[in-house]
PDB file with SEQRES, HELIX, SHEET and CRYST1 records, atoms N, CA, C and O in Angstrom:
SEQRES   1 A   84  MET PRO ASN GLU CYS PRO HIS LEU HIS THR ALA ALA ASN          
SEQRES   2 A   84  GLN ASP GLY ALA ALA ILE LEU ASP VAL GLU ARG GLY VAL          
SEQRES   3 A   84  ILE SER THR LEU ASN ARG THR GLY ALA TYR VAL TRP GLN          
SEQRES   4 A   84  ARG ILE GLU ARG GLY GLU THR ILE GLU THR ILE ALA SER          
SEQRES   5 A   84  HIS LEU ALA ARG GLU THR GLY GLN GLU LEU GLU THR VAL          
SEQRES   6 A   84  GLU ARG ASP VAL ARG ASP PHE PHE GLU ALA LEU ASN ARG          
SEQRES   7 A   84  LYS HIS ASN LEU GLY SER                                      
HELIX    1 AA1 ARG A   32  GLU A   42  1                                  11    
HELIX    2 AA2 ILE A   47  THR A   58  1                                  12    
HELIX    3 AA3 LEU A   62  HIS A   80  1                                  19    
SHEET    1 AA1 3 LEU A   8  ALA A  12  0                                        
SHEET    2 AA1 3 ALA A  17  ASP A  21 -1                                        
SHEET    3 AA1 3 VAL A  26  LEU A  30 -1                                        
CRYST1    1.000    1.000    1.000  90.00  90.00  90.00 P 1           1          
ATOM      1  N   MET A   1       3.737  -0.772  -4.551  1.00  0.00           N  
ATOM      2  CA  MET A   1       3.645  -1.797  -3.525  1.00  0.00           C  
ATOM      3  C   MET A   1       2.164  -1.665  -3.208  1.00  0.00           C  
ATOM      4  O   MET A   1       1.360  -0.968  -3.827  1.00  0.00           O  
ATOM      5  N   PRO A   2       1.857  -2.638  -1.875  1.00  0.00           N  
ATOM      6  CA  PRO A   2       0.530  -2.700  -1.258  1.00  0.00           C  
ATOM      7  C   PRO A   2       0.170  -1.369  -0.577  1.00  0.00           C  
ATOM      8  O   PRO A   2      -1.026  -1.079  -0.531  1.00  0.00           O  
ATOM      9  N   ASN A   3       1.038  -0.561  -0.065  1.00  0.00           N  
ATOM     10  CA  ASN A   3       0.459   0.688   0.361  1.00  0.00           C  
ATOM     11  C   ASN A   3      -0.093   1.425  -0.597  1.00  0.00           C  
ATOM     12  O   ASN A   3      -0.978   2.189  -0.213  1.00  0.00           O  
ATOM     13  N   GLU A   4       0.165   1.424  -1.730  1.00  0.00           N  
ATOM     14  CA  GLU A   4      -0.534   1.873  -2.808  1.00  0.00           C  
ATOM     15  C   GLU A   4      -1.787   1.352  -3.505  1.00  0.00           C  
ATOM     16  O   GLU A   4      -2.330   1.723  -4.545  1.00  0.00           O  
ATOM     17  N   CYS A   5      -2.123   0.281  -2.546  1.00  0.00           N  
ATOM     18  CA  CYS A   5      -3.275  -0.408  -3.137  1.00  0.00           C  
ATOM     19  C   CYS A   5      -4.692  -0.482  -2.138  1.00  0.00           C  
ATOM     20  O   CYS A   5      -5.017  -1.486  -1.504  1.00  0.00           O  
ATOM     21  N   PRO A   6      -5.310   0.580  -2.153  1.00  0.00           N  
ATOM     22  CA  PRO A   6      -6.290   0.807  -1.415  1.00  0.00           C  
ATOM     23  C   PRO A   6      -7.553  -0.082  -1.778  1.00  0.00           C  
ATOM     24  O   PRO A   6      -8.573   0.008  -1.094  1.00  0.00           O  
ATOM     25  N   HIS A   7      -7.493  -0.722  -2.587  1.00  0.00           N  
ATOM     26  CA  HIS A   7      -8.525  -1.825  -2.827  1.00  0.00           C  
ATOM     27  C   HIS A   7      -8.368  -3.144  -1.912  1.00  0.00           C  
ATOM     28  O   HIS A   7      -9.291  -3.939  -1.735  1.00  0.00           O  
ATOM     29  N   LEU A   8      -7.207  -3.263  -1.408  1.00  0.00           N  
ATOM     30  CA  LEU A   8      -6.716  -4.397  -0.532  1.00  0.00           C  
ATOM     31  C   LEU A   8      -6.861  -3.871   1.069  1.00  0.00           C  
ATOM     32  O   LEU A   8      -6.385  -2.827   1.514  1.00  0.00           O  
ATOM     33  N   HIS A   9      -7.667  -4.902   1.831  1.00  0.00           N  
ATOM     34  CA  HIS A   9      -7.468  -4.650   3.211  1.00  0.00           C  
ATOM     35  C   HIS A   9      -7.168  -6.297   3.657  1.00  0.00           C  
ATOM     36  O   HIS A   9      -7.632  -7.324   3.161  1.00  0.00           O  
ATOM     37  N   THR A  10      -6.224  -6.118   4.769  1.00  0.00           N  
ATOM     38  CA  THR A  10      -5.696  -7.226   5.536  1.00  0.00           C  
ATOM     39  C   THR A  10      -6.120  -7.210   6.888  1.00  0.00           C  
ATOM     40  O   THR A  10      -6.163  -6.140   7.494  1.00  0.00           O  
ATOM     41  N   ALA A  11      -6.460  -8.362   7.470  1.00  0.00           N  
ATOM     42  CA  ALA A  11      -6.531  -8.949   8.640  1.00  0.00           C  
ATOM     43  C   ALA A  11      -5.536  -9.894   9.215  1.00  0.00           C  
ATOM     44  O   ALA A  11      -5.510 -11.015   8.707  1.00  0.00           O  
ATOM     45  N   ALA A  12      -4.826  -9.669  10.054  1.00  0.00           N  
ATOM     46  CA  ALA A  12      -3.875 -10.705  10.594  1.00  0.00           C  
ATOM     47  C   ALA A  12      -3.823 -10.948  12.127  1.00  0.00           C  
ATOM     48  O   ALA A  12      -4.144 -10.095  12.955  1.00  0.00           O  
ATOM     49  N   ASN A  13      -3.379 -12.221  12.427  1.00  0.00           N  
ATOM     50  CA  ASN A  13      -3.171 -12.800  13.667  1.00  0.00           C  
ATOM     51  C   ASN A  13      -2.132 -13.403  13.840  1.00  0.00           C  
ATOM     52  O   ASN A  13      -1.231 -13.271  13.011  1.00  0.00           O  
ATOM     53  N   GLN A  14      -1.982 -14.152  14.858  1.00  0.00           N  
ATOM     54  CA  GLN A  14      -0.573 -14.876  15.003  1.00  0.00           C  
ATOM     55  C   GLN A  14      -0.804 -16.367  14.131  1.00  0.00           C  
ATOM     56  O   GLN A  14       0.183 -17.078  13.943  1.00  0.00           O  
ATOM     57  N   ASP A  15      -2.259 -16.824  13.578  1.00  0.00           N  
ATOM     58  CA  ASP A  15      -2.458 -17.815  12.787  1.00  0.00           C  
ATOM     59  C   ASP A  15      -1.868 -17.406  11.162  1.00  0.00           C  
ATOM     60  O   ASP A  15      -1.392 -18.235  10.387  1.00  0.00           O  
ATOM     61  N   GLY A  16      -1.978 -16.406  10.967  1.00  0.00           N  
ATOM     62  CA  GLY A  16      -1.946 -15.747   9.600  1.00  0.00           C  
ATOM     63  C   GLY A  16      -2.457 -14.749   9.327  1.00  0.00           C  
ATOM     64  O   GLY A  16      -2.430 -13.839  10.155  1.00  0.00           O  
ATOM     65  N   ALA A  17      -3.125 -14.560   8.022  1.00  0.00           N  
ATOM     66  CA  ALA A  17      -3.723 -13.469   7.555  1.00  0.00           C  
ATOM     67  C   ALA A  17      -4.588 -13.556   6.476  1.00  0.00           C  
ATOM     68  O   ALA A  17      -4.580 -14.588   5.805  1.00  0.00           O  
ATOM     69  N   ALA A  18      -5.494 -12.444   6.139  1.00  0.00           N  
ATOM     70  CA  ALA A  18      -6.508 -12.832   5.130  1.00  0.00           C  
ATOM     71  C   ALA A  18      -6.365 -11.277   4.316  1.00  0.00           C  
ATOM     72  O   ALA A  18      -6.299 -10.203   4.914  1.00  0.00           O  
ATOM     73  N   ILE A  19      -6.343 -11.412   3.121  1.00  0.00           N  
ATOM     74  CA  ILE A  19      -6.324 -10.172   2.106  1.00  0.00           C  
ATOM     75  C   ILE A  19      -7.613  -9.922   1.472  1.00  0.00           C  
ATOM     76  O   ILE A  19      -7.955 -10.911   0.823  1.00  0.00           O  
ATOM     77  N   LEU A  20      -8.443  -8.981   1.420  1.00  0.00           N  
ATOM     78  CA  LEU A  20      -9.476  -9.092   0.837  1.00  0.00           C  
ATOM     79  C   LEU A  20      -9.317  -8.250  -0.135  1.00  0.00           C  
ATOM     80  O   LEU A  20      -8.801  -7.203   0.255  1.00  0.00           O  
ATOM     81  N   ASP A  21      -9.565  -8.283  -1.312  1.00  0.00           N  
ATOM     82  CA  ASP A  21      -9.429  -7.369  -2.708  1.00  0.00           C  
ATOM     83  C   ASP A  21     -10.906  -7.034  -2.999  1.00  0.00           C  
ATOM     84  O   ASP A  21     -11.643  -7.836  -3.574  1.00  0.00           O  
ATOM     85  N   VAL A  22     -11.372  -5.629  -2.514  1.00  0.00           N  
ATOM     86  CA  VAL A  22     -12.640  -5.192  -2.468  1.00  0.00           C  
ATOM     87  C   VAL A  22     -12.823  -4.955  -4.170  1.00  0.00           C  
ATOM     88  O   VAL A  22     -13.963  -5.127  -4.599  1.00  0.00           O  
ATOM     89  N   GLU A  23     -12.101  -4.694  -4.834  1.00  0.00           N  
ATOM     90  CA  GLU A  23     -12.169  -4.748  -6.215  1.00  0.00           C  
ATOM     91  C   GLU A  23     -12.618  -5.756  -6.960  1.00  0.00           C  
ATOM     92  O   GLU A  23     -13.608  -5.571  -7.669  1.00  0.00           O  
ATOM     93  N   ARG A  24     -12.012  -6.913  -6.932  1.00  0.00           N  
ATOM     94  CA  ARG A  24     -12.272  -8.142  -7.455  1.00  0.00           C  
ATOM     95  C   ARG A  24     -13.281  -9.196  -6.650  1.00  0.00           C  
ATOM     96  O   ARG A  24     -13.801 -10.179  -7.178  1.00  0.00           O  
ATOM     97  N   GLY A  25     -13.442  -8.808  -5.335  1.00  0.00           N  
ATOM     98  CA  GLY A  25     -14.148  -9.777  -4.619  1.00  0.00           C  
ATOM     99  C   GLY A  25     -13.541 -10.842  -4.315  1.00  0.00           C  
ATOM    100  O   GLY A  25     -14.326 -11.770  -4.115  1.00  0.00           O  
ATOM    101  N   VAL A  26     -12.418 -11.113  -4.190  1.00  0.00           N  
ATOM    102  CA  VAL A  26     -11.267 -12.128  -3.791  1.00  0.00           C  
ATOM    103  C   VAL A  26     -10.817 -11.985  -2.582  1.00  0.00           C  
ATOM    104  O   VAL A  26     -10.728 -10.847  -2.120  1.00  0.00           O  
ATOM    105  N   ILE A  27     -10.414 -13.182  -1.772  1.00  0.00           N  
ATOM    106  CA  ILE A  27      -9.998 -13.162  -0.430  1.00  0.00           C  
ATOM    107  C   ILE A  27      -8.756 -14.260  -0.706  1.00  0.00           C  
ATOM    108  O   ILE A  27      -8.890 -15.285  -1.373  1.00  0.00           O  
ATOM    109  N   SER A  28      -7.561 -13.838  -0.071  1.00  0.00           N  
ATOM    110  CA  SER A  28      -6.484 -14.751  -0.154  1.00  0.00           C  
ATOM    111  C   SER A  28      -6.174 -14.837   1.620  1.00  0.00           C  
ATOM    112  O   SER A  28      -5.886 -13.910   2.377  1.00  0.00           O  
ATOM    113  N   THR A  29      -6.338 -16.158   1.897  1.00  0.00           N  
ATOM    114  CA  THR A  29      -5.636 -16.335   3.330  1.00  0.00           C  
ATOM    115  C   THR A  29      -4.433 -17.041   3.136  1.00  0.00           C  
ATOM    116  O   THR A  29      -4.163 -17.835   2.235  1.00  0.00           O  
ATOM    117  N   LEU A  30      -3.534 -16.548   4.366  1.00  0.00           N  
ATOM    118  CA  LEU A  30      -2.269 -16.701   4.284  1.00  0.00           C  
ATOM    119  C   LEU A  30      -1.753 -17.504   5.535  1.00  0.00           C  
ATOM    120  O   LEU A  30      -2.228 -17.125   6.605  1.00  0.00           O  
ATOM    121  N   ASN A  31      -0.998 -18.389   5.573  1.00  0.00           N  
ATOM    122  CA  ASN A  31      -0.355 -19.185   6.829  1.00  0.00           C  
ATOM    123  C   ASN A  31       0.526 -18.225   7.434  1.00  0.00           C  
ATOM    124  O   ASN A  31       0.707 -17.154   6.854  1.00  0.00           O  
ATOM    125  N   ARG A  32       1.198 -18.513   8.715  1.00  0.00           N  
ATOM    126  CA  ARG A  32       2.002 -17.686   9.568  1.00  0.00           C  
ATOM    127  C   ARG A  32       3.132 -16.963   8.686  1.00  0.00           C  
ATOM    128  O   ARG A  32       3.413 -15.795   8.958  1.00  0.00           O  
ATOM    129  N   THR A  33       3.774 -17.611   7.658  1.00  0.00           N  
ATOM    130  CA  THR A  33       4.872 -17.315   6.798  1.00  0.00           C  
ATOM    131  C   THR A  33       4.535 -16.368   5.670  1.00  0.00           C  
ATOM    132  O   THR A  33       5.247 -15.455   5.252  1.00  0.00           O  
ATOM    133  N   GLY A  34       3.384 -16.714   5.261  1.00  0.00           N  
ATOM    134  CA  GLY A  34       2.737 -15.868   4.448  1.00  0.00           C  
ATOM    135  C   GLY A  34       2.401 -14.412   4.892  1.00  0.00           C  
ATOM    136  O   GLY A  34       2.592 -13.353   4.295  1.00  0.00           O  
ATOM    137  N   ALA A  35       1.897 -14.641   5.998  1.00  0.00           N  
ATOM    138  CA  ALA A  35       1.504 -13.351   6.787  1.00  0.00           C  
ATOM    139  C   ALA A  35       2.707 -12.446   7.088  1.00  0.00           C  
ATOM    140  O   ALA A  35       2.648 -11.220   7.002  1.00  0.00           O  
ATOM    141  N   TYR A  36       3.904 -13.198   7.480  1.00  0.00           N  
ATOM    142  CA  TYR A  36       5.144 -12.574   7.675  1.00  0.00           C  
ATOM    143  C   TYR A  36       5.521 -11.768   6.796  1.00  0.00           C  
ATOM    144  O   TYR A  36       5.755 -10.570   6.950  1.00  0.00           O  
ATOM    145  N   VAL A  37       5.621 -12.593   5.531  1.00  0.00           N  
ATOM    146  CA  VAL A  37       5.974 -11.997   4.163  1.00  0.00           C  
ATOM    147  C   VAL A  37       5.031 -10.734   3.851  1.00  0.00           C  
ATOM    148  O   VAL A  37       5.479  -9.599   3.685  1.00  0.00           O  
ATOM    149  N   TRP A  38       4.069 -10.972   3.811  1.00  0.00           N  
ATOM    150  CA  TRP A  38       3.004  -9.902   3.329  1.00  0.00           C  
ATOM    151  C   TRP A  38       2.972  -8.581   4.108  1.00  0.00           C  
ATOM    152  O   TRP A  38       2.815  -7.490   3.559  1.00  0.00           O  
ATOM    153  N   GLN A  39       3.139  -8.766   5.487  1.00  0.00           N  
ATOM    154  CA  GLN A  39       3.123  -7.600   6.295  1.00  0.00           C  
ATOM    155  C   GLN A  39       4.768  -6.840   5.949  1.00  0.00           C  
ATOM    156  O   GLN A  39       4.877  -5.621   6.079  1.00  0.00           O  
ATOM    157  N   ARG A  40       5.666  -7.470   5.623  1.00  0.00           N  
ATOM    158  CA  ARG A  40       6.730  -6.783   5.340  1.00  0.00           C  
ATOM    159  C   ARG A  40       6.951  -6.324   4.034  1.00  0.00           C  
ATOM    160  O   ARG A  40       7.934  -5.645   3.738  1.00  0.00           O  
ATOM    161  N   ILE A  41       5.905  -6.730   3.077  1.00  0.00           N  
ATOM    162  CA  ILE A  41       5.628  -6.126   1.912  1.00  0.00           C  
ATOM    163  C   ILE A  41       5.035  -4.949   1.906  1.00  0.00           C  
ATOM    164  O   ILE A  41       5.269  -4.058   1.089  1.00  0.00           O  
ATOM    165  N   GLU A  42       4.091  -4.885   2.986  1.00  0.00           N  
ATOM    166  CA  GLU A  42       3.259  -3.762   2.938  1.00  0.00           C  
ATOM    167  C   GLU A  42       4.163  -2.516   3.507  1.00  0.00           C  
ATOM    168  O   GLU A  42       3.884  -1.346   3.243  1.00  0.00           O  
ATOM    169  N   ARG A  43       5.244  -2.890   4.295  1.00  0.00           N  
ATOM    170  CA  ARG A  43       6.009  -1.987   5.122  1.00  0.00           C  
ATOM    171  C   ARG A  43       6.911  -1.519   3.931  1.00  0.00           C  
ATOM    172  O   ARG A  43       7.606  -0.526   4.147  1.00  0.00           O  
ATOM    173  N   GLY A  44       6.981  -2.078   2.774  1.00  0.00           N  
ATOM    174  CA  GLY A  44       7.784  -1.236   1.872  1.00  0.00           C  
ATOM    175  C   GLY A  44       9.161  -2.054   1.894  1.00  0.00           C  
ATOM    176  O   GLY A  44      10.074  -1.602   1.204  1.00  0.00           O  
ATOM    177  N   GLU A  45       9.377  -3.201   2.621  1.00  0.00           N  
ATOM    178  CA  GLU A  45      10.747  -4.014   2.576  1.00  0.00           C  
ATOM    179  C   GLU A  45      10.868  -4.673   1.389  1.00  0.00           C  
ATOM    180  O   GLU A  45       9.904  -5.187   0.822  1.00  0.00           O  
ATOM    181  N   THR A  46      12.056  -4.696   0.947  1.00  0.00           N  
ATOM    182  CA  THR A  46      12.296  -5.605  -0.533  1.00  0.00           C  
ATOM    183  C   THR A  46      12.383  -6.900  -0.241  1.00  0.00           C  
ATOM    184  O   THR A  46      12.665  -7.281   0.895  1.00  0.00           O  
ATOM    185  N   ILE A  47      12.085  -7.941  -1.519  1.00  0.00           N  
ATOM    186  CA  ILE A  47      12.106  -9.118  -1.469  1.00  0.00           C  
ATOM    187  C   ILE A  47      13.474  -9.451  -0.832  1.00  0.00           C  
ATOM    188  O   ILE A  47      13.416 -10.330   0.028  1.00  0.00           O  
ATOM    189  N   GLU A  48      14.657  -8.941  -1.074  1.00  0.00           N  
ATOM    190  CA  GLU A  48      15.844  -9.489  -0.610  1.00  0.00           C  
ATOM    191  C   GLU A  48      15.988  -9.279   0.696  1.00  0.00           C  
ATOM    192  O   GLU A  48      16.738 -10.025   1.327  1.00  0.00           O  
ATOM    193  N   THR A  49      15.300  -8.232   1.343  1.00  0.00           N  
ATOM    194  CA  THR A  49      15.593  -7.902   2.798  1.00  0.00           C  
ATOM    195  C   THR A  49      14.767  -8.969   3.497  1.00  0.00           C  
ATOM    196  O   THR A  49      15.251  -9.723   4.341  1.00  0.00           O  
ATOM    197  N   ILE A  50      13.343  -9.000   3.058  1.00  0.00           N  
ATOM    198  CA  ILE A  50      12.498 -10.297   3.532  1.00  0.00           C  
ATOM    199  C   ILE A  50      13.128 -11.623   3.902  1.00  0.00           C  
ATOM    200  O   ILE A  50      13.232 -12.169   5.000  1.00  0.00           O  
ATOM    201  N   ALA A  51      13.589 -12.060   2.488  1.00  0.00           N  
ATOM    202  CA  ALA A  51      14.159 -13.194   2.252  1.00  0.00           C  
ATOM    203  C   ALA A  51      15.565 -13.285   3.430  1.00  0.00           C  
ATOM    204  O   ALA A  51      15.597 -14.116   4.338  1.00  0.00           O  
ATOM    205  N   SER A  52      16.418 -12.484   3.234  1.00  0.00           N  
ATOM    206  CA  SER A  52      17.201 -12.385   4.173  1.00  0.00           C  
ATOM    207  C   SER A  52      17.089 -12.618   5.813  1.00  0.00           C  
ATOM    208  O   SER A  52      17.825 -13.321   6.506  1.00  0.00           O  
ATOM    209  N   HIS A  53      16.078 -11.911   6.180  1.00  0.00           N  
ATOM    210  CA  HIS A  53      15.756 -12.237   7.527  1.00  0.00           C  
ATOM    211  C   HIS A  53      14.884 -13.597   7.944  1.00  0.00           C  
ATOM    212  O   HIS A  53      14.958 -14.271   8.971  1.00  0.00           O  
ATOM    213  N   LEU A  54      14.109 -13.738   6.880  1.00  0.00           N  
ATOM    214  CA  LEU A  54      13.503 -15.146   6.857  1.00  0.00           C  
ATOM    215  C   LEU A  54      14.552 -16.601   6.903  1.00  0.00           C  
ATOM    216  O   LEU A  54      14.417 -17.643   7.544  1.00  0.00           O  
ATOM    217  N   ALA A  55      15.498 -16.212   6.051  1.00  0.00           N  
ATOM    218  CA  ALA A  55      16.399 -17.228   5.857  1.00  0.00           C  
ATOM    219  C   ALA A  55      17.200 -17.665   7.416  1.00  0.00           C  
ATOM    220  O   ALA A  55      17.411 -18.777   7.900  1.00  0.00           O  
ATOM    221  N   ARG A  56      17.541 -16.200   7.961  1.00  0.00           N  
ATOM    222  CA  ARG A  56      18.189 -16.153   9.051  1.00  0.00           C  
ATOM    223  C   ARG A  56      17.260 -16.921  10.147  1.00  0.00           C  
ATOM    224  O   ARG A  56      17.598 -17.886  10.833  1.00  0.00           O  
ATOM    225  N   GLU A  57      16.155 -16.328  10.141  1.00  0.00           N  
ATOM    226  CA  GLU A  57      15.104 -17.025  11.251  1.00  0.00           C  
ATOM    227  C   GLU A  57      14.902 -18.499  11.053  1.00  0.00           C  
ATOM    228  O   GLU A  57      14.798 -19.258  12.017  1.00  0.00           O  
ATOM    229  N   THR A  58      14.847 -18.897   9.834  1.00  0.00           N  
ATOM    230  CA  THR A  58      14.343 -20.339   9.648  1.00  0.00           C  
ATOM    231  C   THR A  58      15.568 -21.330   9.679  1.00  0.00           C  
ATOM    232  O   THR A  58      15.457 -22.463  10.146  1.00  0.00           O  
ATOM    233  N   GLY A  59      16.762 -20.831   9.146  1.00  0.00           N  
ATOM    234  CA  GLY A  59      17.863 -21.382   8.864  1.00  0.00           C  
ATOM    235  C   GLY A  59      17.995 -22.066   7.792  1.00  0.00           C  
ATOM    236  O   GLY A  59      18.900 -22.900   7.792  1.00  0.00           O  
ATOM    237  N   GLN A  60      17.143 -21.925   6.566  1.00  0.00           N  
ATOM    238  CA  GLN A  60      17.238 -22.301   5.404  1.00  0.00           C  
ATOM    239  C   GLN A  60      18.000 -21.683   4.658  1.00  0.00           C  
ATOM    240  O   GLN A  60      18.230 -20.536   5.043  1.00  0.00           O  
ATOM    241  N   GLU A  61      18.679 -22.108   3.372  1.00  0.00           N  
ATOM    242  CA  GLU A  61      19.266 -21.473   2.245  1.00  0.00           C  
ATOM    243  C   GLU A  61      18.717 -20.046   1.836  1.00  0.00           C  
ATOM    244  O   GLU A  61      17.564 -19.940   1.416  1.00  0.00           O  
ATOM    245  N   LEU A  62      19.370 -19.186   1.936  1.00  0.00           N  
ATOM    246  CA  LEU A  62      19.105 -17.835   1.252  1.00  0.00           C  
ATOM    247  C   LEU A  62      18.348 -17.616  -0.034  1.00  0.00           C  
ATOM    248  O   LEU A  62      17.351 -16.925  -0.246  1.00  0.00           O  
ATOM    249  N   GLU A  63      19.132 -18.446  -0.915  1.00  0.00           N  
ATOM    250  CA  GLU A  63      18.777 -18.741  -2.355  1.00  0.00           C  
ATOM    251  C   GLU A  63      17.194 -19.292  -2.713  1.00  0.00           C  
ATOM    252  O   GLU A  63      16.436 -18.899  -3.600  1.00  0.00           O  
ATOM    253  N   THR A  64      16.983 -20.384  -1.648  1.00  0.00           N  
ATOM    254  CA  THR A  64      15.816 -21.002  -1.851  1.00  0.00           C  
ATOM    255  C   THR A  64      14.583 -20.385  -1.313  1.00  0.00           C  
ATOM    256  O   THR A  64      13.442 -20.555  -1.744  1.00  0.00           O  
ATOM    257  N   VAL A  65      15.038 -19.481  -0.092  1.00  0.00           N  
ATOM    258  CA  VAL A  65      14.043 -18.576   0.592  1.00  0.00           C  
ATOM    259  C   VAL A  65      13.576 -17.471  -0.339  1.00  0.00           C  
ATOM    260  O   VAL A  65      12.390 -17.148  -0.401  1.00  0.00           O  
ATOM    261  N   GLU A  66      14.453 -16.944  -1.002  1.00  0.00           N  
ATOM    262  CA  GLU A  66      14.508 -15.954  -1.923  1.00  0.00           C  
ATOM    263  C   GLU A  66      13.659 -16.036  -2.971  1.00  0.00           C  
ATOM    264  O   GLU A  66      12.713 -15.311  -3.277  1.00  0.00           O  
ATOM    265  N   ARG A  67      14.193 -17.195  -3.588  1.00  0.00           N  
ATOM    266  CA  ARG A  67      13.075 -17.940  -4.597  1.00  0.00           C  
ATOM    267  C   ARG A  67      11.546 -18.072  -4.174  1.00  0.00           C  
ATOM    268  O   ARG A  67      10.638 -17.948  -4.996  1.00  0.00           O  
ATOM    269  N   ASP A  68      11.368 -18.292  -3.037  1.00  0.00           N  
ATOM    270  CA  ASP A  68      10.028 -18.636  -2.801  1.00  0.00           C  
ATOM    271  C   ASP A  68       9.346 -17.530  -2.411  1.00  0.00           C  
ATOM    272  O   ASP A  68       8.118 -17.524  -2.496  1.00  0.00           O  
ATOM    273  N   VAL A  69      10.086 -16.369  -1.899  1.00  0.00           N  
ATOM    274  CA  VAL A  69       9.384 -15.112  -1.597  1.00  0.00           C  
ATOM    275  C   VAL A  69       9.117 -14.484  -2.833  1.00  0.00           C  
ATOM    276  O   VAL A  69       8.085 -13.817  -2.758  1.00  0.00           O  
ATOM    277  N   ARG A  70       9.590 -14.449  -3.803  1.00  0.00           N  
ATOM    278  CA  ARG A  70       9.551 -14.107  -4.946  1.00  0.00           C  
ATOM    279  C   ARG A  70       8.559 -14.752  -5.815  1.00  0.00           C  
ATOM    280  O   ARG A  70       7.859 -14.023  -6.518  1.00  0.00           O  
ATOM    281  N   ASP A  71       8.424 -15.893  -5.855  1.00  0.00           N  
ATOM    282  CA  ASP A  71       7.173 -16.715  -6.430  1.00  0.00           C  
ATOM    283  C   ASP A  71       5.918 -16.137  -5.599  1.00  0.00           C  
ATOM    284  O   ASP A  71       4.862 -15.866  -6.170  1.00  0.00           O  
ATOM    285  N   PHE A  72       6.098 -15.970  -4.250  1.00  0.00           N  
ATOM    286  CA  PHE A  72       4.938 -15.731  -3.365  1.00  0.00           C  
ATOM    287  C   PHE A  72       4.240 -14.426  -3.901  1.00  0.00           C  
ATOM    288  O   PHE A  72       3.044 -14.374  -4.188  1.00  0.00           O  
ATOM    289  N   PHE A  73       5.168 -13.331  -4.006  1.00  0.00           N  
ATOM    290  CA  PHE A  73       4.964 -12.218  -4.308  1.00  0.00           C  
ATOM    291  C   PHE A  73       4.245 -11.935  -5.797  1.00  0.00           C  
ATOM    292  O   PHE A  73       3.289 -11.201  -6.044  1.00  0.00           O  
ATOM    293  N   GLU A  74       4.885 -12.612  -6.528  1.00  0.00           N  
ATOM    294  CA  GLU A  74       4.263 -12.573  -7.982  1.00  0.00           C  
ATOM    295  C   GLU A  74       2.956 -13.367  -7.955  1.00  0.00           C  
ATOM    296  O   GLU A  74       2.087 -12.864  -8.666  1.00  0.00           O  
ATOM    297  N   ALA A  75       2.621 -14.428  -7.341  1.00  0.00           N  
ATOM    298  CA  ALA A  75       1.402 -14.979  -7.279  1.00  0.00           C  
ATOM    299  C   ALA A  75       0.360 -14.114  -6.519  1.00  0.00           C  
ATOM    300  O   ALA A  75      -0.828 -14.308  -6.778  1.00  0.00           O  
ATOM    301  N   LEU A  76       0.646 -13.341  -5.765  1.00  0.00           N  
ATOM    302  CA  LEU A  76      -0.194 -12.543  -4.940  1.00  0.00           C  
ATOM    303  C   LEU A  76      -0.465 -11.077  -6.125  1.00  0.00           C  
ATOM    304  O   LEU A  76      -1.523 -10.450  -6.104  1.00  0.00           O  
ATOM    305  N   ASN A  77       0.378 -10.824  -6.828  1.00  0.00           N  
ATOM    306  CA  ASN A  77       0.357  -9.858  -7.805  1.00  0.00           C  
ATOM    307  C   ASN A  77      -0.519 -10.173  -8.930  1.00  0.00           C  
ATOM    308  O   ASN A  77      -1.432  -9.433  -9.296  1.00  0.00           O  
ATOM    309  N   ARG A  78      -0.230 -11.251  -9.451  1.00  0.00           N  
ATOM    310  CA  ARG A  78      -1.383 -11.870 -10.451  1.00  0.00           C  
ATOM    311  C   ARG A  78      -2.757 -11.669  -9.844  1.00  0.00           C  
ATOM    312  O   ARG A  78      -3.645 -11.082 -10.462  1.00  0.00           O  
ATOM    313  N   LYS A  79      -2.911 -12.135  -8.691  1.00  0.00           N  
ATOM    314  CA  LYS A  79      -4.093 -12.444  -8.144  1.00  0.00           C  
ATOM    315  C   LYS A  79      -4.871 -11.105  -7.428  1.00  0.00           C  
ATOM    316  O   LYS A  79      -6.069 -11.154  -7.150  1.00  0.00           O  
ATOM    317  N   HIS A  80      -4.138 -10.056  -7.201  1.00  0.00           N  
ATOM    318  CA  HIS A  80      -4.406  -8.815  -6.469  1.00  0.00           C  
ATOM    319  C   HIS A  80      -4.017  -7.402  -7.432  1.00  0.00           C  
ATOM    320  O   HIS A  80      -4.375  -6.301  -7.015  1.00  0.00           O  
ATOM    321  N   ASN A  81      -3.470  -7.489  -8.381  1.00  0.00           N  
ATOM    322  CA  ASN A  81      -2.832  -6.395  -9.154  1.00  0.00           C  
ATOM    323  C   ASN A  81      -2.340  -5.292  -8.084  1.00  0.00           C  
ATOM    324  O   ASN A  81      -2.938  -4.295  -7.680  1.00  0.00           O  
ATOM    325  N   LEU A  82      -0.892  -5.851  -7.709  1.00  0.00           N  
ATOM    326  CA  LEU A  82      -0.444  -5.008  -6.415  1.00  0.00           C  
ATOM    327  C   LEU A  82       0.116  -3.540  -7.150  1.00  0.00           C  
ATOM    328  O   LEU A  82       0.400  -2.564  -6.456  1.00  0.00           O  
ATOM    329  N   GLY A  83       0.205  -3.536  -8.326  1.00  0.00           N  
ATOM    330  CA  GLY A  83       0.951  -2.306  -9.030  1.00  0.00           C  
ATOM    331  C   GLY A  83       2.361  -2.204  -9.155  1.00  0.00           C  
ATOM    332  O   GLY A  83       3.002  -1.164  -9.307  1.00  0.00           O  
ATOM    333  N   SER A  84       2.770  -3.295  -9.083  1.00  0.00           N  
ATOM    334  CA  SER A  84       4.364  -3.391  -9.195  1.00  0.00           C  
ATOM    335  C   SER A  84       4.836  -4.352  -9.595  1.00  0.00           C  
ATOM    336  O   SER A  84       6.060  -4.446  -9.689  1.00  0.00           O  
TER     337      SER A  84                                                      
END                                                                             
């Protein structure tokens, strides 16, 4: 997971986050929801746990949120080689 990715550096605030991949020279900017998900991924939370909390907080259907969180993680993994 990202904890094992020393090539990634994150800066976050109330508006979102930015991930700098120093190996590839790539920056990803995240909105507030993306930052929420990313910070929990960094803590080692599972996609299922993140989706469950996010669905509860937003009132959205769990299946939809879980699919979106999984898609988000897979896109970041392709872009930044998260190692899992």
